[in-house]
mmCIF file of C-alpha atoms in Angstrom:
data_model
loop_
_atom_site.group_PDB
_atom_site.id
_atom_site.type_symbol
_atom_site.label_atom_id
_atom_site.label_comp_id
_atom_site.label_asym_id
_atom_site.label_seq_id
_atom_site.Cartn_x
_atom_site.Cartn_y
_atom_site.Cartn_z
ATOM 1 C CA MET X 1 65.622 138.309 104.239
ATOM 2 C CA VAL X 2 66.765 137.608 101.212
ATOM 3 C CA VAL X 3 70.600 138.287 101.422
ATOM 4 C CA ALA X 4 69.740 136.364 105.086
ATOM 5 C CA ILE X 5 68.748 132.857 103.746
ATOM 6 C CA VAL X 6 71.443 133.298 100.437
ATOM 7 C CA LEU X 7 74.542 134.490 103.904
ATOM 8 C CA CYS X 8 73.387 131.063 105.899
ATOM 9 C CA GLY X 9 73.431 128.737 103.091
ATOM 10 C CA LEU X 10 76.880 129.919 101.667
ATOM 11 C CA ILE X 11 77.750 129.271 106.102
ATOM 12 C CA ALA X 12 76.550 125.964 105.843
ATOM 13 C CA GLY X 13 78.457 124.636 102.391
ATOM 14 C CA VAL X 14 81.931 126.085 103.547
ATOM 15 C CA SER X 15 81.130 124.734 106.741
ATOM 16 C CA MET X 16 80.881 121.509 105.332
ATOM 17 C CA TYR X 17 83.015 121.522 102.940
ATOM 18 C CA TYR X 18 85.454 122.428 105.248
ATOM 19 C CA LEU X 19 84.282 119.152 108.164
ATOM 20 C CA GLN X 20 84.147 116.897 104.797
ATOM 21 C CA VAL X 21 87.193 117.719 103.530
ATOM 22 C CA TYR X 22 89.591 118.970 106.088
ATOM 23 C CA HIS X 23 88.140 118.797 109.790
ATOM 24 C CA PHE X 24 87.957 114.709 110.338
ATOM 25 C CA TYR X 25 91.227 114.008 108.677
ATOM 26 C CA LYS X 26 93.856 113.708 111.038
ATOM 27 C CA GLU X 27 97.555 112.423 109.875
ATOM 28 C CA VAL X 28 97.831 108.911 110.860
ATOM 29 C CA PRO X 29 102.232 109.282 112.740
ATOM 30 C CA ALA X 30 103.905 106.602 110.746
ATOM 31 C CA THR X 31 104.957 103.082 113.570
ATOM 32 C CA GLY X 32 107.275 100.558 112.020
ATOM 33 C CA PRO X 33 107.069 97.743 110.017
ATOM 34 C CA GLU X 34 103.452 97.774 111.476
ATOM 35 C CA ASP X 35 102.170 99.640 109.650
ATOM 36 C CA VAL X 36 101.537 97.680 106.555
ATOM 37 C CA LEU X 37 100.503 94.184 107.217
ATOM 38 C CA LEU X 38 99.406 91.644 104.460
ATOM 39 C CA THR X 39 97.709 87.998 104.892
ATOM 40 C CA THR X 40 100.037 85.393 103.553
ATOM 41 C CA LEU X 41 98.023 82.520 102.200
ATOM 42 C CA ALA X 42 98.193 80.836 105.013
ATOM 43 C CA GLY X 43 96.345 83.024 106.867
ATOM 44 C CA ASP X 44 99.343 85.039 108.786
ATOM 45 C CA LEU X 45 99.206 88.555 109.436
ATOM 46 C CA THR X 46 102.890 90.381 108.262
ATOM 47 C CA ALA X 47 104.665 93.348 107.818
ATOM 48 C CA LEU X 48 105.983 94.340 103.985
ATOM 49 C CA PRO X 49 108.930 96.276 104.362
ATOM 50 C CA HIS X 50 108.106 99.377 103.300
ATOM 51 C CA SER X 51 109.327 103.266 103.748
ATOM 52 C CA ASP X 52 107.804 106.675 103.036
ATOM 53 C CA PHE X 53 104.916 106.060 104.749
ATOM 54 C CA ARG X 54 101.927 108.652 104.557
ATOM 55 C CA ALA X 55 98.680 107.785 106.063
ATOM 56 C CA ILE X 56 95.224 109.458 107.022
ATOM 57 C CA ASP X 57 92.307 108.662 109.048
ATOM 58 C CA ALA X 58 89.202 110.116 110.416
ATOM 59 C CA ASP X 59 86.827 108.569 113.664
ATOM 60 C CA SER X 60 83.751 110.198 111.621
ATOM 61 C CA SER X 61 83.519 106.839 109.172
ATOM 62 C CA PRO X 62 85.250 103.285 109.583
ATOM 63 C CA ILE X 63 86.501 103.476 104.996
ATOM 64 C CA ARG X 64 88.402 107.120 105.285
ATOM 65 C CA TYR X 65 91.421 105.744 106.083
ATOM 66 C CA ARG X 66 94.344 105.589 103.256
ATOM 67 C CA ALA X 67 97.789 105.293 103.207
ATOM 68 C CA CYS X 68 100.975 105.828 100.857
ATOM 69 C CA PHE X 69 104.369 103.983 100.838
ATOM 70 C CA THR X 70 106.915 102.593 98.930
ATOM 71 C CA THR X 71 108.552 98.610 98.663
ATOM 72 C CA ASP X 72 111.481 96.674 96.497
ATOM 73 C CA VAL X 73 108.417 93.809 96.630
ATOM 74 C CA THR X 74 107.454 93.512 93.077
ATOM 75 C CA PRO X 75 103.264 92.786 93.133
ATOM 76 C CA ALA X 76 104.851 88.986 91.428
ATOM 77 C CA GLN X 77 106.792 88.580 94.317
ATOM 78 C CA ALA X 78 103.946 89.799 96.784
ATOM 79 C CA ALA X 79 101.163 86.735 94.902
ATOM 80 C CA ALA X 80 103.460 83.961 96.220
ATOM 81 C CA THR X 81 103.025 84.685 99.790
ATOM 82 C CA PHE X 82 100.005 87.115 99.808
ATOM 83 C CA GLU X 83 96.067 86.438 99.942
ATOM 84 C CA PRO X 84 95.218 88.539 96.663
ATOM 85 C CA TYR X 85 91.573 90.701 97.298
ATOM 86 C CA GLU X 86 88.976 91.148 94.432
ATOM 87 C CA GLY X 87 86.726 93.246 93.388
ATOM 88 C CA ALA X 88 88.638 96.085 95.032
ATOM 89 C CA GLU X 89 87.873 100.277 94.314
ATOM 90 C CA PRO X 90 90.257 102.562 95.407
ATOM 91 C CA ARG X 91 88.643 105.426 97.489
ATOM 92 C CA VAL X 92 89.283 109.368 96.408
ATOM 93 C CA ALA X 93 90.869 110.687 99.071
ATOM 94 C CA PRO X 94 90.780 114.509 100.073
ATOM 95 C CA GLY X 95 92.591 116.458 97.408
ATOM 96 C CA TRP X 96 95.558 117.425 100.069
ATOM 97 C CA PHE X 97 97.067 114.011 100.417
ATOM 98 C CA ASP X 98 98.214 114.018 97.361
ATOM 99 C CA CYS X 99 100.069 110.901 97.189
ATOM 100 C CA PHE X 100 96.340 108.801 96.623
ATOM 101 C CA ASP X 101 94.806 110.010 93.640
ATOM 102 C CA ALA X 102 92.543 107.184 93.609
ATOM 103 C CA GLU X 103 91.613 107.300 89.662
ATOM 104 C CA SER X 104 94.697 106.485 89.212
ATOM 105 C CA ILE X 105 95.434 104.088 91.333
ATOM 106 C CA GLY X 106 92.146 102.086 90.147
ATOM 107 C CA THR X 107 93.754 102.326 86.326
ATOM 108 C CA THR X 108 97.313 101.456 87.059
ATOM 109 C CA ILE X 109 95.289 98.122 88.733
ATOM 110 C CA THR X 110 92.578 97.241 86.113
ATOM 111 C CA ALA X 111 96.060 97.976 83.570
ATOM 112 C CA GLY X 112 97.353 95.065 84.954
ATOM 113 C CA LYS X 113 99.965 97.267 86.835
ATOM 114 C CA ALA X 114 99.212 96.894 90.072
ATOM 115 C CA SER X 115 97.828 93.532 92.453
ATOM 116 C CA VAL X 116 95.936 94.185 95.585
ATOM 117 C CA PHE X 117 96.424 92.175 98.268
ATOM 118 C CA VAL X 118 94.994 91.663 101.880
ATOM 119 C CA GLY X 119 95.839 93.987 104.267
ATOM 120 C CA HIS X 120 93.170 92.936 106.902
ATOM 121 C CA ARG X 121 90.202 90.932 106.847
ATOM 122 C CA ASN X 122 87.374 92.435 109.481
ATOM 123 C CA ILE X 123 89.777 95.216 110.519
ATOM 124 C CA GLU X 124 85.910 96.496 112.167
ATOM 125 C CA TYR X 125 83.078 94.987 111.727
ATOM 126 C CA GLY X 126 82.455 94.386 107.766
ATOM 127 C CA ILE X 127 85.904 96.367 106.788
ATOM 128 C CA ASP X 128 88.832 94.888 104.562
ATOM 129 C CA ARG X 129 92.113 96.600 104.938
ATOM 130 C CA VAL X 130 93.055 96.657 101.268
ATOM 131 C CA VAL X 131 96.771 96.697 100.403
ATOM 132 C CA ALA X 132 97.726 97.666 96.302
ATOM 133 C CA ILE X 133 101.233 96.992 95.459
ATOM 134 C CA THR X 134 102.493 98.599 91.748
ATOM 135 C CA GLU X 135 105.316 97.124 89.128
ATOM 136 C CA ASP X 136 106.839 100.874 90.123
ATOM 137 C CA GLY X 137 107.264 100.231 94.227
ATOM 138 C CA HIS X 138 104.079 101.828 95.356
ATOM 139 C CA GLY X 139 101.875 101.436 97.307
ATOM 140 C CA TYR X 140 99.029 102.241 98.779
ATOM 141 C CA VAL X 141 96.188 101.462 101.201
ATOM 142 C CA TRP X 142 92.574 102.000 101.952
ATOM 143 C CA HIS X 143 89.517 100.335 103.630
ATOM 144 C CA GLU X 144 86.875 98.180 101.662
ATOM 145 C CA ILE X 145 83.367 97.374 102.814
ATOM 146 C CA ASN X 146 83.439 93.048 102.400
ATOM 147 C CA ASP X 147 79.979 91.030 101.942
ATOM 148 C CA CYS X 148 78.916 91.078 105.554
ATOM 149 C CA GLY X 149 79.638 95.196 105.367
ATOM 150 C CA ASP X 150 77.611 95.791 102.653
ATOM 151 C CA LYS X 151 74.479 93.709 104.781
ATOM 152 C CA ALA X 152 74.822 94.836 107.821
ATOM 153 C CA TYR X 153 74.616 98.196 106.684
ATOM 154 C CA ASP X 154 71.699 97.945 104.371
ATOM 155 C CA GLY X 155 69.887 95.610 106.294
ATOM 156 C CA THR X 156 69.937 92.565 104.029
ATOM 157 C CA PRO X 157 70.157 89.544 107.229
ATOM 158 C CA LEU X 158 73.737 88.256 107.248
ATOM 159 C CA GLY X 159 73.451 84.235 106.372
ATOM 160 C CA ASP X 160 75.626 81.493 107.721
ATOM 161 C CA ASP X 161 78.714 83.544 106.589
ATOM 162 C CA CYS X 162 78.997 86.483 108.368
ATOM 163 C CA PRO X 163 80.353 86.292 111.993
ATOM 164 C CA ASP X 164 77.986 87.846 114.468
ATOM 165 C CA ARG X 165 78.026 91.376 115.417
ATOM 166 C CA ALA X 166 77.938 91.478 119.080
ATOM 167 C CA SER X 167 80.359 88.489 119.847
ATOM 168 C CA PHE X 168 83.294 89.779 116.718
ATOM 169 C CA GLU X 169 83.017 93.724 118.749
ATOM 170 C CA LYS X 170 82.878 91.833 122.242
ATOM 171 C CA ASP X 171 86.303 89.895 120.775
ATOM 172 C CA GLN X 172 87.907 92.912 119.130
#
């Protein structure tokens, strides 16, 4: 009986690990210039010139998107054109997606060697896509839960500054 219980626990643990790290993620094929969009200071979406694009995503959660790319645009050049994003923290990617090291990206941002910009606000309700550009020409994309998303997911009343979720989803 003890062996059966331990074996069931082991099988469940290995299965859960596999599902979370490998099964749900899929590689996103590069489609062209629109793979990396940024929001201008005027509020328009503009494609960022880039190469070497790699991305993963999963349908199981709106915050599982991660992407890496290279660009000739410097953080200073981007700051003159694109809307900055405050408080972004890169989310950990699966180890097999080796171009996205959240800890290293976060350290680079904190050290001032990278800047983070708005990619697309409310790409899904309460979720913003953000883009970090480093001084050495690397770029990273991930999803952040915005203030409205925080409120919506923890049950706090949304307030007047958040769009109505039903009308938002109808417009999408």
